[in-house]
Coordinates of C-alpha atoms and ligand atoms in Angstrom, one line a residue:
X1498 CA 25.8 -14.5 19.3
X1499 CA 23.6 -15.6 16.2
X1500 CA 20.2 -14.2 16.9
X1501 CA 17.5 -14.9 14.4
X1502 CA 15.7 -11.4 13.4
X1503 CA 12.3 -13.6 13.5
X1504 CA 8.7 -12.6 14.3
X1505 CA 9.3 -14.0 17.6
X1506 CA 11.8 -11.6 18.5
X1507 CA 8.9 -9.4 18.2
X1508 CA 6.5 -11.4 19.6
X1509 CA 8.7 -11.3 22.7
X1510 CA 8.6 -7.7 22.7
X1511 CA 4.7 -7.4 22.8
X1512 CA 4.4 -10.1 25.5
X1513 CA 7.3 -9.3 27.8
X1514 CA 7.3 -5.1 27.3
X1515 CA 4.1 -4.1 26.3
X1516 CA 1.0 -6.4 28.0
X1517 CA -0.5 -3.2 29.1
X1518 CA -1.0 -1.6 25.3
X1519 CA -4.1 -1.6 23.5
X1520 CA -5.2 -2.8 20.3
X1521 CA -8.8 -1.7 19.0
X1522 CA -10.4 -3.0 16.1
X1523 CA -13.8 -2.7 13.7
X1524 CA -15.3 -5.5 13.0
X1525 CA -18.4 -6.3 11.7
X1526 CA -19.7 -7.0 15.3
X1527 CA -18.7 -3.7 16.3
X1528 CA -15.4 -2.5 18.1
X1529 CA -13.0 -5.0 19.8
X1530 CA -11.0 -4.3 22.1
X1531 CA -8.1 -6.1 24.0
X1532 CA -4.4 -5.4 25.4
X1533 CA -0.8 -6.7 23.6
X1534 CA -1.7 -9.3 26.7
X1535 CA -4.7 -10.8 25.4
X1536 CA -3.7 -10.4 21.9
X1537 CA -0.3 -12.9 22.8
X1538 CA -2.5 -15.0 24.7
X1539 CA -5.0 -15.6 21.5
X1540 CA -1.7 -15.9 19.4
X1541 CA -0.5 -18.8 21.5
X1542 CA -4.0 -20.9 21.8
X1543 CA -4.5 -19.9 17.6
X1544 CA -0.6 -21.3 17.3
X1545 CA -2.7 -24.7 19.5
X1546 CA -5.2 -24.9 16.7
X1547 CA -2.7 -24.6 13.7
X1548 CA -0.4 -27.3 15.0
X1549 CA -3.6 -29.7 15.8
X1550 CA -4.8 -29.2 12.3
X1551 CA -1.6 -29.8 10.5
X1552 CA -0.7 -26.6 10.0
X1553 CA 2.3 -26.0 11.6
X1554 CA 5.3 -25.0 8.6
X1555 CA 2.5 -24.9 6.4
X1556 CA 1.2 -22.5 3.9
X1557 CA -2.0 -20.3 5.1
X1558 CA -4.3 -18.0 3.3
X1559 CA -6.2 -15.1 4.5
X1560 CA -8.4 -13.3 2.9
X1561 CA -9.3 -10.8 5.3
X1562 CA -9.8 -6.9 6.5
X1563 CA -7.6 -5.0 9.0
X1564 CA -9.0 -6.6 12.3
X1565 CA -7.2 -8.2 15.7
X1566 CA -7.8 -11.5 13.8
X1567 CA -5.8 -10.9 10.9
X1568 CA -3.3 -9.6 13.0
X1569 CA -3.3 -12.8 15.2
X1570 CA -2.8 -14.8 11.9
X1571 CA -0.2 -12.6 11.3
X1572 CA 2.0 -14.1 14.2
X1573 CA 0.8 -17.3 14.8
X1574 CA 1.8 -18.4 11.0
X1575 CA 4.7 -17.5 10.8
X1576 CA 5.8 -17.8 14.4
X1577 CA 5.0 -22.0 13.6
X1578 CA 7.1 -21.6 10.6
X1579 CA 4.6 -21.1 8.1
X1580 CA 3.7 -18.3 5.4
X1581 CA 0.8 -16.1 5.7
X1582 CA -0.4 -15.5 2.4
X1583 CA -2.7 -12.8 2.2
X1584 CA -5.0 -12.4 -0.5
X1585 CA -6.5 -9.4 -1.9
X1586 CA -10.1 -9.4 -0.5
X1587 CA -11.2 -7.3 -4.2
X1588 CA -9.6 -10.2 -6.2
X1589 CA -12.4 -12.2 -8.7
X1590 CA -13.1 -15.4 -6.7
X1591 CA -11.1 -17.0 -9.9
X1592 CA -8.0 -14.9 -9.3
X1593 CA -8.9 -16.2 -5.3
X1594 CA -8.5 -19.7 -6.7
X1595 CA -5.6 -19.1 -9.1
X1596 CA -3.6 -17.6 -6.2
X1597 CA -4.3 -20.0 -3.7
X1598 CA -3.6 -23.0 -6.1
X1599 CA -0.3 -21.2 -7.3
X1600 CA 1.3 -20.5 -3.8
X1601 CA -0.2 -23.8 -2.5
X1602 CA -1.9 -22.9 1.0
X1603 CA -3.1 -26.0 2.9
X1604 CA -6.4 -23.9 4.5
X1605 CA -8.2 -20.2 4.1
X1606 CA -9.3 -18.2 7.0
X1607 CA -11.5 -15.3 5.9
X1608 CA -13.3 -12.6 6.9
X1609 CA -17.6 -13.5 6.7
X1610 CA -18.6 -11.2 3.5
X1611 CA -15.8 -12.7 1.8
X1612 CA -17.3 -14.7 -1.4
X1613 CA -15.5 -17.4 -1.9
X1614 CA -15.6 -21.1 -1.4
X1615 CA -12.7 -23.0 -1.3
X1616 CA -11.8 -26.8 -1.4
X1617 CA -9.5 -26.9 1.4
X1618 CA -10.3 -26.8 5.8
X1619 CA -11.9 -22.8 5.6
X1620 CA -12.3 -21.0 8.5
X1621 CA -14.7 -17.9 8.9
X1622 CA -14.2 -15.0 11.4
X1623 CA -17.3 -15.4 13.8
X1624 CA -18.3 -16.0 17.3
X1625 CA -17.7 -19.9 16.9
X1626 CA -14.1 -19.2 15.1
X1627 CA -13.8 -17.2 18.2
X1628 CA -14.7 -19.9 20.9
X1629 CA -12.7 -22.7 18.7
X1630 CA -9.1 -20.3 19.3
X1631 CA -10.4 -19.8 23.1
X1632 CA -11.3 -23.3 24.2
X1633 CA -7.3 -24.5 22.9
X1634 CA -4.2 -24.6 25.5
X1635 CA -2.1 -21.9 25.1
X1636 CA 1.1 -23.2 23.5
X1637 CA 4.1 -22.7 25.6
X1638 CA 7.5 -23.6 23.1
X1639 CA 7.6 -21.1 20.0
X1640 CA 10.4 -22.4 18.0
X1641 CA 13.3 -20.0 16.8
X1642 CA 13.1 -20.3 13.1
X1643 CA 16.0 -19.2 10.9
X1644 CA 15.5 -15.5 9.7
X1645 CA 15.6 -16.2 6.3
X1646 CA 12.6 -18.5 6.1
X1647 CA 9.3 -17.1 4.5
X1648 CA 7.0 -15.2 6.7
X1649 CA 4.1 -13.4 5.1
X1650 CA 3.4 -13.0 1.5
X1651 CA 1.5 -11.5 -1.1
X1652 CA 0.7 -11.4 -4.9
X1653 CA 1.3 -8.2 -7.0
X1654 CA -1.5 -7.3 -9.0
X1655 CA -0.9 -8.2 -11.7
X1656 CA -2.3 -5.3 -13.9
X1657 CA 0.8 -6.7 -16.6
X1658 CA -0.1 -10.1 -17.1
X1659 CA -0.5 -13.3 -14.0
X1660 CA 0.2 -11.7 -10.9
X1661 CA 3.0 -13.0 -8.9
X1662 CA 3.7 -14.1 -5.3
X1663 CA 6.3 -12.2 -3.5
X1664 CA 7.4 -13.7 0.2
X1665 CA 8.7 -11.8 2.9
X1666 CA 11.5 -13.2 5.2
X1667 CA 11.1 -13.4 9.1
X1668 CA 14.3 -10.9 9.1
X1669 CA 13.5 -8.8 6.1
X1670 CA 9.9 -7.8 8.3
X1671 CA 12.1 -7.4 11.1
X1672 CA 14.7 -4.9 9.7
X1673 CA 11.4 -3.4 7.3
X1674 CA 9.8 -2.7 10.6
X1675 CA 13.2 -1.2 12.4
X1676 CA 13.7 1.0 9.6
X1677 CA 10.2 2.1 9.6
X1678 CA 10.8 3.0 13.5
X1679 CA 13.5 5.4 12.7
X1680 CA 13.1 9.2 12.8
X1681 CA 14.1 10.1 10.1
X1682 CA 11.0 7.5 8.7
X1683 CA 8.1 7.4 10.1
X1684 CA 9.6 7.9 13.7
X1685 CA 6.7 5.5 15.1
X1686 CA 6.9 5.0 19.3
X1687 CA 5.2 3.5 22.2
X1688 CA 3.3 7.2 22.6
X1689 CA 1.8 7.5 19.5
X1690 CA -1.9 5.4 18.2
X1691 CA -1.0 4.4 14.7
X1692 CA -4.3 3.6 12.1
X1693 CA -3.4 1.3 9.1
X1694 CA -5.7 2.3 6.7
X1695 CA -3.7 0.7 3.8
X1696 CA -5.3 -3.1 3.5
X1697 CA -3.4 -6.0 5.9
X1698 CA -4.0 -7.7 2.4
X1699 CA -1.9 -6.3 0.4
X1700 CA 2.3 -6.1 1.4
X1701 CA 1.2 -6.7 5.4
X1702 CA -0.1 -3.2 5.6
X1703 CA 3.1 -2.2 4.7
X1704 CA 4.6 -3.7 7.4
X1705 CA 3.5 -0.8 9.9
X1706 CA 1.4 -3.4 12.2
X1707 CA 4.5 -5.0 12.8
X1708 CA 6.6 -2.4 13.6
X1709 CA 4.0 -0.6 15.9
X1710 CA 3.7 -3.9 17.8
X1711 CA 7.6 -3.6 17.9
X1712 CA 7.2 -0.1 19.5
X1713 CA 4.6 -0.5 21.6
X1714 CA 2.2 1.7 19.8
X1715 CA -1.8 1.5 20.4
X1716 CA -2.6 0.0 17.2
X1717 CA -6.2 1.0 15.6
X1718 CA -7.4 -1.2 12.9
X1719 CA -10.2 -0.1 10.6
X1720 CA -12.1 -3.1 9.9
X1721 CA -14.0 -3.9 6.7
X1722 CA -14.3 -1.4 4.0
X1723 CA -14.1 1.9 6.7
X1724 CA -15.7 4.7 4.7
X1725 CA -14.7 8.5 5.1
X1726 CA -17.0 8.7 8.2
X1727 CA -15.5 5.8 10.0
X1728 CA -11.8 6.7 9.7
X1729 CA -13.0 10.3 11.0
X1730 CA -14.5 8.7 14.0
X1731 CA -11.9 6.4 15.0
X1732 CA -9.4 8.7 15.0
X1733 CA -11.2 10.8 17.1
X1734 CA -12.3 8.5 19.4
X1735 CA -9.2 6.6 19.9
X1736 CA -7.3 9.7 19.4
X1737 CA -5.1 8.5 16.8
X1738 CA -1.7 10.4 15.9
X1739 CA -0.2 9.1 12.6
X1740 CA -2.5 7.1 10.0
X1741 CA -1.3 5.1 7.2
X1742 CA -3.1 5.1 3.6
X1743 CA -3.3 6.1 0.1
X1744 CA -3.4 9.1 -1.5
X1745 CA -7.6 8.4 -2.3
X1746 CA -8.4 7.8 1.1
X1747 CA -7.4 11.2 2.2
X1748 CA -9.2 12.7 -0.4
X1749 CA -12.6 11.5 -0.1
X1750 CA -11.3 11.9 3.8
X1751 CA -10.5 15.6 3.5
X1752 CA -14.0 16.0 1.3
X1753 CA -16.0 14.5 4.4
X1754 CA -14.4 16.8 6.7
X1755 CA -15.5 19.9 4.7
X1756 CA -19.2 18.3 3.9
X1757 CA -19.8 17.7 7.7
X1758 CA -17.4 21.0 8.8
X1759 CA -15.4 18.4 10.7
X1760 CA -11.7 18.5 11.8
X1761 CA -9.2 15.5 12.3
X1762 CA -8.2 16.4 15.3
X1763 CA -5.7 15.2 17.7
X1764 CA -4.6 13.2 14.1
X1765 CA -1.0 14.7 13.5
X1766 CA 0.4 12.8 10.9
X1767 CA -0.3 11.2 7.6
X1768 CA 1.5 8.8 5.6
X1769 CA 0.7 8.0 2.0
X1770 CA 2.3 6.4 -1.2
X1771 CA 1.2 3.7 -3.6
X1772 CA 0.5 6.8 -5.8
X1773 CA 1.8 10.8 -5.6
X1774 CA -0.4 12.6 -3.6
X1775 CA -1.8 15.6 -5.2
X1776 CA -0.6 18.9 -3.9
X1777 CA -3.9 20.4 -3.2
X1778 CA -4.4 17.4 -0.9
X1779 CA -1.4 18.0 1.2
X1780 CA -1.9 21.5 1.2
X1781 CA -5.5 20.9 2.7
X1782 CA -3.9 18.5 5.2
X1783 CA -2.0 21.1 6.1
X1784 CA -5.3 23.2 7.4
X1785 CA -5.9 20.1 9.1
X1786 CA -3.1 20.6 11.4
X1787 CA -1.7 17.4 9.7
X1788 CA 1.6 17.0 8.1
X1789 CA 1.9 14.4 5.3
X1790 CA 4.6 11.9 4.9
X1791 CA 5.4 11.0 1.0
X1792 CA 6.8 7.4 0.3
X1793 CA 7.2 5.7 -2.5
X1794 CA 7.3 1.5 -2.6
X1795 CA 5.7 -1.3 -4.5
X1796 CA 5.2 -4.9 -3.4
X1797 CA 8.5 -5.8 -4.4
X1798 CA 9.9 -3.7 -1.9
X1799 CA 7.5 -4.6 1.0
X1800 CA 6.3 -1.3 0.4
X1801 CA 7.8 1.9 2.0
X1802 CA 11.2 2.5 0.7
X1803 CA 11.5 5.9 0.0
X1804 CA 10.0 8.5 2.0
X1805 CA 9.8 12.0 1.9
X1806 CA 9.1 14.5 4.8
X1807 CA 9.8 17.7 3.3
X1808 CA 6.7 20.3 2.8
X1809 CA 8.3 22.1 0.3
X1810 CA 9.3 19.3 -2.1
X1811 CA 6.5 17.1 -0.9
X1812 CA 5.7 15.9 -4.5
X1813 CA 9.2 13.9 -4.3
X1814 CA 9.2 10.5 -3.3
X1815 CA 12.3 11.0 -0.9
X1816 CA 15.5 9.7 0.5
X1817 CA 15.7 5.7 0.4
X1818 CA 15.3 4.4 4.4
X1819 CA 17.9 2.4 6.0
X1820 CA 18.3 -1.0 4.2
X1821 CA 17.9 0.1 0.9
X1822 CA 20.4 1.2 -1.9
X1823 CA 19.0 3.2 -5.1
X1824 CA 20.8 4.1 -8.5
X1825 CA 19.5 5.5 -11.8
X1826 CA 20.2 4.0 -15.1
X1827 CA 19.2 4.0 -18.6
X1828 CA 17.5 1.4 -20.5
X1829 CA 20.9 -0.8 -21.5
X1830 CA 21.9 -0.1 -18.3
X1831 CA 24.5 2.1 -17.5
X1832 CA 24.3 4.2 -14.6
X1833 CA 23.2 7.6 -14.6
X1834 CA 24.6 11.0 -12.7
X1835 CA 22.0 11.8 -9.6
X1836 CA 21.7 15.8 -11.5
X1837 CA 18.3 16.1 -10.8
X1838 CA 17.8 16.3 -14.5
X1839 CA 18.9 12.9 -16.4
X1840 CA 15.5 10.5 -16.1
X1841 CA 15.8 6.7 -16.2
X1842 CA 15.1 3.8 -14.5
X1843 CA 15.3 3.5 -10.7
X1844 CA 16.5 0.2 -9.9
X1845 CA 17.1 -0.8 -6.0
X1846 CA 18.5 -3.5 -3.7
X1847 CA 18.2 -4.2 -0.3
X1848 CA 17.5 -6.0 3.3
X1849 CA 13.7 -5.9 2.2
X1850 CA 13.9 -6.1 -1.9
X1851 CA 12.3 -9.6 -2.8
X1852 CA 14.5 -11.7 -4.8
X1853 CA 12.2 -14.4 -5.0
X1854 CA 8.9 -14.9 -6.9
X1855 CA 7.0 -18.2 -5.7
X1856 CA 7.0 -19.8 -9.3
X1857 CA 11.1 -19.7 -8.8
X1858 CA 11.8 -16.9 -11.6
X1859 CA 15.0 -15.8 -9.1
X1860 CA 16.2 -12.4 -10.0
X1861 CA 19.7 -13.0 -11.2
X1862 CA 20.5 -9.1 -11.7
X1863 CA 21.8 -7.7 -8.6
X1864 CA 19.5 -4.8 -9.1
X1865 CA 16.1 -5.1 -9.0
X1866 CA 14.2 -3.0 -11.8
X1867 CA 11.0 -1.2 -10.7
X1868 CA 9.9 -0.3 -13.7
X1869 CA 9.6 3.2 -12.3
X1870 CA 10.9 6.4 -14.6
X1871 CA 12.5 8.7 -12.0
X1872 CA 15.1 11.6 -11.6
X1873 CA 17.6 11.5 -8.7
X1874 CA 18.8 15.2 -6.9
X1875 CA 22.2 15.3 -5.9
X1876 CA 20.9 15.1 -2.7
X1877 CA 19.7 11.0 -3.3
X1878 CA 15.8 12.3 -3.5
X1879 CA 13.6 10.8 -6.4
X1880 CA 11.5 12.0 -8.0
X1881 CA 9.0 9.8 -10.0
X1882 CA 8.4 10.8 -13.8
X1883 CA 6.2 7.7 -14.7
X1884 CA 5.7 4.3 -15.4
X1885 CA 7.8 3.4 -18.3
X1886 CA 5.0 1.8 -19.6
X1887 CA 2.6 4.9 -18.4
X1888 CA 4.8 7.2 -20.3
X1889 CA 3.3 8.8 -23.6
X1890 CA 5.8 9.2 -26.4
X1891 CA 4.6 11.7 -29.1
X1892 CA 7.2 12.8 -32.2
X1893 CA 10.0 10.7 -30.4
X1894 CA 9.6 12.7 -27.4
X1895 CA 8.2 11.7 -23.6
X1896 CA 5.6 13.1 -21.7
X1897 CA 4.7 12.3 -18.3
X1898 CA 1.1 11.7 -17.5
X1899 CA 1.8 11.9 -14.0
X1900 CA 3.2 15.5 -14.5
X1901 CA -0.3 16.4 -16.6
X1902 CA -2.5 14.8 -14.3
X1903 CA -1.2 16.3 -10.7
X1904 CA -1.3 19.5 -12.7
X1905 CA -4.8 18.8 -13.9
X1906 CA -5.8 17.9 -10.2
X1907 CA -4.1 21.0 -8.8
X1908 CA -7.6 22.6 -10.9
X1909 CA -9.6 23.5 -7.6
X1910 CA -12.7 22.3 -9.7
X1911 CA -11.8 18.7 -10.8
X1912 CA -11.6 15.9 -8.6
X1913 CA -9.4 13.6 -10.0
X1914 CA -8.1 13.0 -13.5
X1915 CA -5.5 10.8 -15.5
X1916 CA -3.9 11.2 -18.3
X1917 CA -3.2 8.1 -21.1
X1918 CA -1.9 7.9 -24.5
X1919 CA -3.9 7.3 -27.8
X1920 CA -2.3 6.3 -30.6
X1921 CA -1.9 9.2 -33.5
X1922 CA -0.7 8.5 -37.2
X1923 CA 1.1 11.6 -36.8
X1924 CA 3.0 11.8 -33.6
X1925 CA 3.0 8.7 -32.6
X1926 CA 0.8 8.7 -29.1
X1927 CA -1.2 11.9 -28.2
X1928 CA -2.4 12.4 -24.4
X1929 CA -5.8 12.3 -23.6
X1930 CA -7.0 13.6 -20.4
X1931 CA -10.3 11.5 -18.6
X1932 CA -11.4 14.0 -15.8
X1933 CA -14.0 13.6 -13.1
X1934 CA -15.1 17.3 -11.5
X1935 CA -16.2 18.1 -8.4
X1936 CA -20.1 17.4 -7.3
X1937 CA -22.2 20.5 -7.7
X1938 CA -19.6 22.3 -10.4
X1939 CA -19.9 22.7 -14.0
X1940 CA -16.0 23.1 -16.0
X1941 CA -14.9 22.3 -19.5
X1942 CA -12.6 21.0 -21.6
X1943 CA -11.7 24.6 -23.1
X1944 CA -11.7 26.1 -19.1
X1945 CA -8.8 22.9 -18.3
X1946 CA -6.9 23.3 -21.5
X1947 CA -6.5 27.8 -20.0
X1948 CA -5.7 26.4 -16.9
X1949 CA -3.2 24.3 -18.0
X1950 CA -1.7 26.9 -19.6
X1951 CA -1.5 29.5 -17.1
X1952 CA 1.2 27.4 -15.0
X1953 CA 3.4 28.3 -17.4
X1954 CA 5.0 24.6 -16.7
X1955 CA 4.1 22.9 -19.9
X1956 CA 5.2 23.1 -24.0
X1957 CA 2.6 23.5 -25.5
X1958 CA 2.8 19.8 -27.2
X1959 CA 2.5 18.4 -24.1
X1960 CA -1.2 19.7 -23.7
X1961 CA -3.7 16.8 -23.9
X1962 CA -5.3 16.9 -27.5
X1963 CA -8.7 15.5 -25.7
X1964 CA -10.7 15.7 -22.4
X1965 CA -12.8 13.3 -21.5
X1966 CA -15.8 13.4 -18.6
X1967 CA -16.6 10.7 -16.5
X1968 CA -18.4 10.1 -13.2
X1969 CA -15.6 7.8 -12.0
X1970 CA -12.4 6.5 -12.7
X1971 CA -11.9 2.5 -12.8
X1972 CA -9.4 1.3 -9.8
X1973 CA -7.1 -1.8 -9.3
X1974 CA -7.6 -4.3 -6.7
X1975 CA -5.3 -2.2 -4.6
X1976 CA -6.9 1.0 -5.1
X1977 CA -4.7 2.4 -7.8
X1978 CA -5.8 3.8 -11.1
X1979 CA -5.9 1.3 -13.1
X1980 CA -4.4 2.4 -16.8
X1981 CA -5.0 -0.3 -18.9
X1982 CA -8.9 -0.3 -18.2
X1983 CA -9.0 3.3 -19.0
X1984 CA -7.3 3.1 -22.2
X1985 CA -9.8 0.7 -23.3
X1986 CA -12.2 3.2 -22.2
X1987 CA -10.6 5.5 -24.4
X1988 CA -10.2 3.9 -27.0
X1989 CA -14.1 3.4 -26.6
X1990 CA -15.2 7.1 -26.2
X1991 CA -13.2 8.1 -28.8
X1992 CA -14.9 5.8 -31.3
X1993 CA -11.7 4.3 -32.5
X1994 CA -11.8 0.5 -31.8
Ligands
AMP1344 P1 2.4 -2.0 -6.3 O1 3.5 -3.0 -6.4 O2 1.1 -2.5 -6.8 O3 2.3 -1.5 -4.9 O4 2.8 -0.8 -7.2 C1 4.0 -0.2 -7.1 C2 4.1 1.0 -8.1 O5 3.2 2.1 -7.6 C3 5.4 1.6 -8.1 O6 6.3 0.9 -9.0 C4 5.1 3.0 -8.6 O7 4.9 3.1 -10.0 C5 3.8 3.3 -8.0 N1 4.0 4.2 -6.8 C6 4.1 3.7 -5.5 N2 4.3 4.8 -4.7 C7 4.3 5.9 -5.4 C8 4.5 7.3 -5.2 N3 4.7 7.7 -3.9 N4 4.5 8.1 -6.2 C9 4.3 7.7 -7.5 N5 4.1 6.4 -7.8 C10 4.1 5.5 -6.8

C-alpha cells in the first residue's frame, strides 16, 4: 500500500489515540491549557480560516514563541498543503522583511510583542485571533498530500553571508520525529511531559513537538522569552521529565537553582546541542538527578542527528540516529579512516538532510558538507574539533578553540569564554581568549593561563597569547556565540583596526 508519511498521519494519531493528553502552554495571558482533543478541534476550524482566506497550498509565516498557537499553525499549514515558515522572532525587522519577501509567504501570524509590520493579511495572537479560529466550522476532509511536499521551513542564520531557507518535507518530519522516538535517541513516550525550550522558530523546535504529539506525550511549551525562573517552575509544576534546549539555558538554569537553593525535581532528562555543553555543566546536572543527552545537528539537518548518551564520553557528539549516514573526509575529498585520530570534514546524507535551499541552489554532491571539523571512533562516534572557519591556524598548525574554550570553562571561576584567532605577522593567527567570570569573583589572566596548564592537555603553543574580560559575550539570533562579532571586538580591544 502507498501510504504518505504526512503530518496527517500524525494528526490522526493525536485525534484518534490521544484526545485525553494534555498540552499546557505560557502565554502572555498566563497558562493555557487544553487536551490533544481541543488542540485537533482548533486545528480543524484554523484549517476553516486558512482555506477562506486563500490560504490553502500557500506559503505562511510565523513569527512566534513556543505556544499551543504556534503549534496549531504547525498542522493546519501544512496539513492544507502549505509551508510553515517560521521566522526567527530575534531577526532585525529588515532581515523579517528580507525573509519573508525571499520565501514568498502570502500572510504573517505573530506573536503580540513581535515588532514588525508587514504588507501582507497579519494576524496577531490575542483574544480576538482567538474568537476568529473559534467562530469557523470545523473542517471535515484533510487531504492526503504527497510525502515529499514542503511542510515547515526555516532560514539558517546566516552568520556567513544571506541566510538561506531550508524546507522540510511532510515525510522527512515524519521519519525525523520516529527516529527521535527511538530508544536508543531520545526514547520519548506517551508517559513522559516533554518541555521544548529550544525556539518553535528555529528548525520546528527540532522537531520534538512533533514527535511528542506522535507519542502521546504531555507537551509543555514555554511561551515567550521563559527566563531561568520560569523553566524551573514549569517543570515543577507540570512535572516535566525530559526538556529540550541549549547548552546556555541550562547554565543560567543550573545558576538559578544554586542562587534560590532550588532542585529540578521530578525533571530526569536533558537534551542539548546547537553547541557542546561544557563539562562542568553536565556534571552539575548530574547533582541534579538529571542525565544529559548530547546531540549534535544544524538546520540543514532538521537538527538532532547525532546524539550521544554516554556520561563518560559525554563531550562527544554521538552515534548518527536512524536515517542518517556520516563519513569523514579531507578537504579534496577523499574519505578518511574512522581512527579516532584523523580530523576532517563530516559530511552526512539522509531521510532528513535538506537538499533544497528555497533560492533553487540544489546540492548536486551526494554528500552534504557541514562545514563541521570532526574525528570519527571506530565505534561511528564524532567528535566535533571546530568550525573549519572557527579553527585558528598558527605556524601551519591547527588549534581548536572549542578544545581551549571548554577547557577554559571547566575553570570553576569563569562563566563562559571563547576563544578566536587574531592575526600575527609571525605565526600566522594567535588565539585570544574573551572570558566572562563568575558574579562576585575576582580571577586573572595570569590565574587562567596556570590553569590551563595544569591539565596537562595543551602544547604550550596552543595557550592563548591574550585574555580578554567582558561582561558578556555577543549571541546569534539563535543563541549561539556569535564569532564574527567577537572578532571585531577583538580586533577592537586590542587596538589593532
Ligand atoms: P545551526 O544550523 O545554526 O543550527 O548551526 C549548526 C552548527 O552548530 C553545526 O554545524 C555545528 O558547528 C554547531 N553545533 C551544533 N551542535 C553542536 C554540538 N553538539 N557540539 C558542537 N557544535 C555543535
Amino acid at each position: 500500500m502507498d501510504y504518505n508519511l504526512n503530518l496527517r498521519a500524525i494528526f490522526w494519531r493525536v485525534e484518534k489515540l490521544y484526545g485525553d493528553r494534555e498540552i499546557v502552554s505560557r502565554t502572555h495571558e498566563g497558562i493555557h491549557k487544553y487536551t490533544y482533543s481541543d488542540f485537533a478541534l482548533r486545528v480543524r476550524k484554523l484549517s476553516s480560516l486558512l482555506k477562506e482566506k486563500g490560504l490553502v497550498g500557500e506559503k505562511v509565516a510565523s513569527i512566534a514563541w513556543n505556544t499551543h498557537r504556534h503549534l496549531e499553525l504547525y498542522f493546519a499549514v501544512p496539513l492544507m498543503g502549505g509551508i510553515l515558515h517560521t521566522v526567527n522572532v530575534r531577526f532585525h525587522p529588515s532581515e523579517m522583511e528580507y525573509v519573508i519577501k525571499d520565501f514568498g509567504d502570502k500572510a504573517v501570524f505573530m506573536d503580540k510583542d513581535i515588532d514588525y509590520k508587514s504588507d501582507l493579511p497579519t494576524y496577531i495572537f490575542d483574544e480576538k485571533y482567538d474568537e476568529e479560529v473559534n467562530s469557523r466550522e470545523p473542517i471535515s476532509n484533510i487531504p492526503d498530500i504527497d510525502e515529499r511536499e514542503g511542510a515547515i521551513a526555516c532560514f539558517t542564520s546566516g552568520t556567513t553571508g544571506r541566510p538561506k531557507g531550508v524546507v522540510y518535507s511532510h515525510r522527512s518530519v515524519f521519519i525525523h520525529s520516529l527516529s527521535l522516538l527511538t530508544a536508543d535517541a531520545l526514547g520519548i513516550s506517551s508517559n513522559d511531559v516533554v518541555m521544548p525550550v529550544v525556539p518553535m522558530f528555529h528548525i520546528s523546535a527540532w522537531d520534538v513537538p512533533f514527535a511528542s504529539l506522535m507519542t502521546g506525550a504531555k507537551l509543555v511549551l514555554p511561551g515567550p522569552r521563559p527566563k531561568a525562573e520560569d523553566l524551573v517552575n514549569l517543570i515543577k509544576e507540570y512535572k516535566v521529565t525530559i526538556a529540550v534546549g541549549a547548552p546556555t539555558v541550562w547554565i543560567d538554569v543550573v545558576n538559578y537553582l544554586e542562587r534560590e537553593k532550588k532542585d529540578l525535581s521530578p525533571l530526569k532528562v536533558v537534551v542539548t546541542g546547537g553547541a557542546e555543553p561544557p563539562v562542568g555543566l553536565v556534571k552539575k546536572l548530574k547533582e541534579f538527578g538529571v542525565k544529559t543527552y548530547h546531540a549534535w545537528g544544524m538546520t540543514e539537518t532538521e537538527a538532532i542527528a547525532t546524539l550521544n548518551k554516554n556520561d563518560e564520553r559525554i563531550s562527544e557528539q554521538g552515534y548518527p540516529i536512524p536515517g542518517v549516514e556520516i563519513s569523514l573526509v579531507d578537504l579534496e575529498g577523499k574519505e578518511l579512516p574512522w581512527d579516532g585520530k584523523s580530523v576532517g570534514e563530516l559530511v552526512v546524507r539522509g531521510a532528513f538532510v535538506t537538499k533544497r535551499y528555497s533560492n533553487a541552489q540544489t546540492q548536486s554532491e551526494k554528500w552534504f558538507r557541514t562545514g563541521d571539523v570532526v574525528k570519527v571512533n571506530p565505534d561511528g562516534s564524532i567528535k566535533v574539533v571546530d568550525r573549519l572557519k572557527d579553527l585558528i591556524k598558527s605556524g601551519g598548525e591547527w588549534i581548536s578553540s572549542i578544545d581551549l574554550e571548554n577547557a577554559i570553562m571547566s575553570y570553576e571561576k569563569v562563566l563562559e569564554a571563547t576563544v578566536v584567532a587574531v592575526k600575527d605577522e609571525r605565526w600566522g593567527e594567535r588565539p585570544v581568549a574573551v572570558v566572562v567570570k563568575k558574579p562576585g569573583v575576582e580571577v586573572t589572566a595570569e590565574e587562567i593561563i596556570e590553569y590551563l596548564k595544569s591539565l596537562n592537555r595543551f602544547p604550550k603553543w596552543w595557550l592563548p597569547d591574550k585574555i580578554l574580560f567582558v561582561d558578556s559575550l555577543p549571541k546569534t539570533s539563535t543563541g549561539k556565540l556569535d564569532k564574527k562579532v567577537i572578532r571585531e571586538k577583538v580586533r577592537e580591544m586590542l587596538g589593532n583596526p
